[in-house]
Amino acid sequence: MGALKVVLLYLIVHQAWKITADDEEWKSATATYVKDTNGSIVVEGACGYGDLHKATYGKYSAGLSSMLFNRGSACGACFEVRCVDHILWCLQGSPSVILTATDFCPPNYGLSADYGGWCNFPKEHFEMSEAAFTEIAEKKADIVPVQHRRVKCGRRGGLRFTVSGNFHFYQVLISNVGLDGEVIAVKVKGSKTAWIPMARNWGQNWQSNANLIGQPLSFEVTTSSRKTLTSYNVATANWQFGQTFEGKQF
């Protein structure tokens, strides 16, 4: 009888954890879109990803209002978004899309938060790519009510490290991050150095003043859920600024 109780308790706890993990609570927000010509939102943005197709985010991208952007720490995070409560503009069945946070939607306090100032604090708003927006709502809609929730990011391939800088300034852009998507801490190590903590420069660009030229590079990346992944010798000793290297994946 005791063993049966243990099994039942395990099943109850396991199911409760599964519900919590798989079904994060939906939150209310609004969404608009940026008109584009190439199926993407922008080629440059506040997260530093550059060409979103090369960064693997493509058309499923969005700029976030201040409340969601969190000063850039949300860059790379994934959100499931669906249009709700609007018979005229929402597509039937409330289909959803998975978006990656790739840019910042700045506030416009010269306009009302109800008309034009969609991204004014503390509004939660998604400025989506046109291609993604039309998968959940009619294209002729100006703004639609949506629901959103954080989801895990599914990525193909490993983390990508794009290096830039000069002899006295080293910077790396980290993209294609799975699971949480958000990077909160980075360390770099050359063959002649210990692990060096890097500081966030902007978006997902991380910097160090160390001179690492001529050394193979390893990276330690920590995400918002405190998971840490180490990719050893990602870049060979003859790496050059502007190159992108691929490491492990969460």
CSV table of C-alpha atoms in Angstrom, one decimal:
chain,number,residue,atom,x,y,z
A,1,MET,CA,0.0,0.0,0.0
A,2,GLY,CA,2.9,2.3,0.8
A,3,ALA,CA,4.5,1.7,-2.6
A,4,LEU,CA,1.2,2.5,-4.3
A,5,LYS,CA,0.9,5.8,-2.5
A,6,VAL,CA,4.4,6.7,-3.6
A,7,VAL,CA,3.6,5.9,-7.2
A,8,LEU,CA,0.4,7.9,-7.1
A,9,LEU,CA,2.2,10.9,-5.5
A,10,TYR,CA,4.8,10.8,-8.2
A,11,LEU,CA,2.2,10.8,-11.0
A,12,ILE,CA,0.4,13.8,-9.4
A,13,VAL,CA,3.6,15.8,-9.0
A,14,HIS,CA,4.9,14.9,-12.4
A,15,GLN,CA,1.6,15.9,-14.1
A,16,ALA,CA,1.5,19.2,-12.2
A,17,TRP,CA,5.1,19.9,-13.3
A,18,LYS,CA,4.2,19.1,-16.9
A,19,ILE,CA,1.3,21.4,-16.9
A,20,THR,CA,3.4,24.2,-15.4
A,21,ALA,CA,6.2,23.6,-17.9
A,22,ASP,CA,4.2,23.1,-21.0
A,23,ASP,CA,1.3,25.6,-20.5
A,24,GLU,CA,2.7,28.9,-19.3
A,25,GLU,CA,-0.1,31.4,-18.6
A,26,TRP,CA,-1.2,33.5,-21.5
A,27,LYS,CA,-0.9,37.3,-21.1
A,28,SER,CA,-2.7,40.1,-22.9
A,29,ALA,CA,-0.9,42.5,-25.2
A,30,THR,CA,-1.4,44.2,-28.6
A,31,ALA,CA,0.4,43.8,-32.0
A,32,THR,CA,1.1,45.8,-35.1
A,33,TYR,CA,3.4,45.0,-38.0
A,34,VAL,CA,6.2,46.6,-40.0
A,35,LYS,CA,5.7,46.6,-43.8
A,36,ASP,CA,8.5,44.7,-45.5
A,37,THR,CA,9.5,43.5,-48.9
A,38,ASN,CA,11.7,40.5,-48.1
A,39,GLY,CA,9.6,38.6,-45.6
A,40,SER,CA,11.7,39.9,-42.7
A,41,ILE,CA,11.2,42.7,-40.2
A,42,VAL,CA,14.5,44.6,-40.3
A,43,VAL,CA,18.1,43.9,-41.3
A,44,GLU,CA,19.4,45.9,-38.3
A,45,GLY,CA,17.9,46.1,-34.9
A,46,ALA,CA,18.5,46.8,-31.2
A,47,CYS,CA,19.6,43.2,-30.6
A,48,GLY,CA,22.4,43.4,-33.1
A,49,TYR,CA,21.6,40.4,-35.2
A,50,GLY,CA,21.9,42.1,-38.5
A,51,ASP,CA,20.4,40.1,-41.4
A,52,LEU,CA,17.7,38.1,-39.7
A,53,HIS,CA,17.7,35.4,-42.3
A,54,LYS,CA,21.4,34.8,-41.8
A,55,ALA,CA,20.7,34.8,-38.1
A,56,THR,CA,18.1,32.0,-38.7
A,57,TYR,CA,15.2,34.2,-37.3
A,58,GLY,CA,13.9,35.3,-40.7
A,59,LYS,CA,10.3,36.4,-40.9
A,60,TYR,CA,9.3,35.1,-37.4
A,61,SER,CA,10.7,38.1,-35.6
A,62,ALA,CA,9.4,41.1,-33.6
A,63,GLY,CA,10.3,44.3,-31.9
A,64,LEU,CA,9.2,44.5,-28.2
A,65,SER,CA,7.9,47.4,-26.2
A,66,SER,CA,10.0,48.5,-23.2
A,67,MET,CA,8.0,46.4,-20.8
A,68,LEU,CA,8.9,43.2,-22.7
A,69,PHE,CA,12.3,44.2,-24.1
A,70,ASN,CA,13.8,44.6,-20.6
A,71,ARG,CA,16.8,46.8,-21.8
A,72,GLY,CA,17.9,44.2,-24.3
A,73,SER,CA,18.0,41.2,-22.0
A,74,ALA,CA,15.0,39.7,-23.8
A,75,CYS,CA,16.9,39.6,-27.2
A,76,GLY,CA,16.7,36.0,-28.5
A,77,ALA,CA,13.7,35.0,-26.4
A,78,CYS,CA,10.8,33.2,-28.0
A,79,PHE,CA,7.1,34.1,-27.6
A,80,GLU,CA,4.0,32.3,-28.9
A,81,VAL,CA,1.5,35.0,-30.0
A,82,ARG,CA,-2.1,34.6,-31.1
A,83,CYS,CA,-4.8,37.1,-32.1
A,84,VAL,CA,-7.9,37.1,-29.9
A,85,ASP,CA,-11.2,38.9,-29.2
A,86,HIS,CA,-11.6,40.6,-32.5
A,87,ILE,CA,-14.1,39.0,-34.9
A,88,LEU,CA,-13.2,41.4,-37.8
A,89,TRP,CA,-9.4,41.2,-37.7
A,90,CYS,CA,-8.4,37.9,-36.1
A,91,LEU,CA,-8.1,34.8,-38.3
A,92,GLN,CA,-10.6,32.0,-37.5
A,93,GLY,CA,-9.4,29.5,-35.0
A,94,SER,CA,-6.9,31.9,-33.4
A,95,PRO,CA,-3.8,30.4,-35.0
A,96,SER,CA,-0.5,31.2,-33.3
A,97,VAL,CA,3.1,32.0,-34.4
A,98,ILE,CA,6.4,31.6,-32.6
A,99,LEU,CA,8.4,34.8,-32.6
A,100,THR,CA,12.0,35.7,-31.7
A,101,ALA,CA,12.7,39.0,-30.0
A,102,THR,CA,15.1,40.8,-32.4
A,103,ASP,CA,14.4,44.5,-31.9
A,104,PHE,CA,13.1,47.3,-29.7
A,105,CYS,CA,9.9,49.1,-30.3
A,106,PRO,CA,10.5,52.6,-28.9
A,107,PRO,CA,7.8,54.6,-27.1
A,108,ASN,CA,6.2,57.7,-28.7
A,109,TYR,CA,4.9,59.7,-25.8
A,110,GLY,CA,3.6,62.4,-28.2
A,111,LEU,CA,0.8,60.0,-29.1
A,112,SER,CA,-1.8,58.3,-26.9
A,113,ALA,CA,-1.1,54.8,-25.8
A,114,ASP,CA,-4.5,53.9,-27.3
A,115,TYR,CA,-3.6,55.3,-30.7
A,116,GLY,CA,-0.1,55.5,-32.1
A,117,GLY,CA,1.8,55.1,-28.8
A,118,TRP,CA,1.5,51.4,-28.8
A,119,CYS,CA,4.9,50.9,-27.3
A,120,ASN,CA,4.6,53.5,-24.5
A,121,PHE,CA,5.5,52.2,-21.1
A,122,PRO,CA,3.9,50.1,-19.5
A,123,LYS,CA,2.2,48.7,-22.6
A,124,GLU,CA,3.1,45.2,-23.7
A,125,HIS,CA,3.3,45.3,-27.5
A,126,PHE,CA,4.7,43.3,-30.4
A,127,GLU,CA,5.8,45.0,-33.6
A,128,MET,CA,5.8,42.0,-35.8
A,129,SER,CA,7.1,41.3,-39.3
A,130,GLU,CA,4.4,41.6,-41.9
A,131,ALA,CA,4.7,37.9,-42.9
A,132,ALA,CA,4.3,36.7,-39.3
A,133,PHE,CA,1.4,39.1,-38.6
A,134,THR,CA,-0.6,37.9,-41.5
A,135,GLU,CA,-0.5,34.3,-40.2
A,136,ILE,CA,-2.7,35.4,-37.2
A,137,ALA,CA,-4.6,38.5,-38.4
A,138,GLU,CA,-5.9,40.3,-41.5
A,139,LYS,CA,-3.2,42.4,-43.2
A,140,LYS,CA,-5.5,45.5,-43.3
A,141,ALA,CA,-5.7,45.6,-39.5
A,142,ASP,CA,-3.9,48.5,-37.9
A,143,ILE,CA,-3.6,47.0,-34.4
A,144,VAL,CA,-5.0,43.8,-32.9
A,145,PRO,CA,-5.4,42.4,-29.4
A,146,VAL,CA,-3.2,39.4,-28.8
A,147,GLN,CA,-2.3,36.9,-26.1
A,148,HIS,CA,1.3,35.8,-25.6
A,149,ARG,CA,3.4,33.5,-23.6
A,150,ARG,CA,7.1,32.6,-23.3
A,151,VAL,CA,8.1,29.3,-25.0
A,152,LYS,CA,11.3,27.4,-25.5
A,153,CYS,CA,13.2,28.2,-28.6
A,154,GLY,CA,13.8,25.4,-31.1
A,155,ARG,CA,17.0,26.0,-33.1
A,156,ARG,CA,18.8,24.1,-35.8
A,157,GLY,CA,22.6,23.8,-35.4
A,158,GLY,CA,24.7,25.2,-32.6
A,159,LEU,CA,25.1,28.5,-30.9
A,160,ARG,CA,26.7,31.0,-33.3
A,161,PHE,CA,29.5,33.3,-32.3
A,162,THR,CA,30.3,36.3,-34.6
A,163,VAL,CA,33.5,38.1,-33.6
A,164,SER,CA,34.3,41.7,-34.2
A,165,GLY,CA,36.6,44.5,-32.8
A,166,ASN,CA,40.3,45.2,-32.9
A,167,PHE,CA,43.6,44.6,-31.0
A,168,HIS,CA,42.3,46.4,-27.8
A,169,PHE,CA,38.6,45.6,-28.0
A,170,TYR,CA,37.0,42.2,-28.5
A,171,GLN,CA,33.2,41.7,-29.1
A,172,VAL,CA,31.1,38.7,-29.9
A,173,LEU,CA,27.5,38.5,-31.1
A,174,ILE,CA,25.7,35.4,-29.8
A,175,SER,CA,22.8,34.1,-31.9
A,176,ASN,CA,20.8,30.9,-32.6
A,177,VAL,CA,20.4,30.2,-28.9
A,178,GLY,CA,18.0,27.3,-28.1
A,179,LEU,CA,15.8,26.7,-25.0
A,180,ASP,CA,15.5,30.1,-23.2
A,181,GLY,CA,17.0,32.1,-26.1
A,182,GLU,CA,18.1,34.8,-23.6
A,183,VAL,CA,21.8,35.0,-22.8
A,184,ILE,CA,22.5,36.6,-19.4
A,185,ALA,CA,26.2,35.9,-19.0
A,186,VAL,CA,29.2,35.1,-21.2
A,187,LYS,CA,32.8,34.2,-20.6
A,188,VAL,CA,35.6,33.8,-23.1
A,189,LYS,CA,38.9,31.9,-22.8
A,190,GLY,CA,42.0,32.0,-24.9
A,191,SER,CA,44.7,29.3,-24.9
A,192,LYS,CA,46.8,31.8,-22.8
A,193,THR,CA,44.2,33.1,-20.5
A,194,ALA,CA,41.8,32.1,-17.7
A,195,TRP,CA,38.1,32.5,-18.2
A,196,ILE,CA,37.3,36.2,-18.7
A,197,PRO,CA,33.8,37.5,-17.9
A,198,MET,CA,32.3,39.6,-20.7
A,199,ALA,CA,30.1,42.6,-20.4
A,200,ARG,CA,26.9,43.2,-22.4
A,201,ASN,CA,27.6,46.0,-24.9
A,202,TRP,CA,24.2,46.1,-26.5
A,203,GLY,CA,21.6,43.5,-27.4
A,204,GLN,CA,23.4,40.2,-27.6
A,205,ASN,CA,26.8,41.7,-28.2
A,206,TRP,CA,29.2,41.0,-25.5
A,207,GLN,CA,32.6,42.7,-25.0
A,208,SER,CA,36.0,42.4,-23.4
A,209,ASN,CA,39.2,44.5,-23.5
A,210,ALA,CA,41.4,41.5,-23.6
A,211,ASN,CA,43.7,40.9,-26.6
A,212,LEU,CA,42.8,37.4,-27.8
A,213,ILE,CA,44.3,37.5,-31.3
A,214,GLY,CA,46.2,34.4,-32.2
A,215,GLN,CA,44.6,32.2,-29.6
A,216,PRO,CA,41.9,29.5,-30.1
A,217,LEU,CA,38.7,30.6,-28.3
A,218,SER,CA,36.3,28.9,-26.0
A,219,PHE,CA,33.0,30.3,-24.7
A,220,GLU,CA,30.8,29.7,-21.7
A,221,VAL,CA,27.3,30.9,-22.1
A,222,THR,CA,24.6,31.1,-19.4
A,223,THR,CA,20.9,31.6,-20.2
A,224,SER,CA,18.1,33.1,-18.1
A,225,SER,CA,17.2,29.8,-16.5
A,226,ARG,CA,20.8,29.6,-15.2
A,227,LYS,CA,21.8,26.8,-17.6
A,228,THR,CA,25.4,27.0,-18.7
A,229,LEU,CA,27.0,25.5,-21.8
A,230,THR,CA,30.7,25.5,-22.6
A,231,SER,CA,32.0,25.2,-26.2
A,232,TYR,CA,35.7,24.6,-26.2
A,233,ASN,CA,38.0,25.8,-29.0
A,234,VAL,CA,35.2,27.1,-31.1
A,235,ALA,CA,37.5,29.4,-33.1
A,236,THR,CA,41.0,28.2,-34.2
A,237,ALA,CA,44.1,30.3,-33.5
A,238,ASN,CA,43.9,32.0,-36.9
A,239,TRP,CA,40.4,33.4,-36.5
A,240,GLN,CA,39.7,36.8,-38.0
A,241,PHE,CA,37.3,39.6,-37.1
A,242,GLY,CA,34.0,39.3,-38.9
A,243,GLN,CA,34.0,35.5,-38.9
A,244,THR,CA,31.2,33.4,-37.4
A,245,PHE,CA,31.8,30.1,-35.6
A,246,GLU,CA,29.4,27.4,-34.4
A,247,GLY,CA,29.5,25.8,-30.9
A,248,LYS,CA,27.3,23.4,-29.0
A,249,GLN,CA,23.5,23.8,-28.5
A,250,PHE,CA,21.4,23.7,-25.3
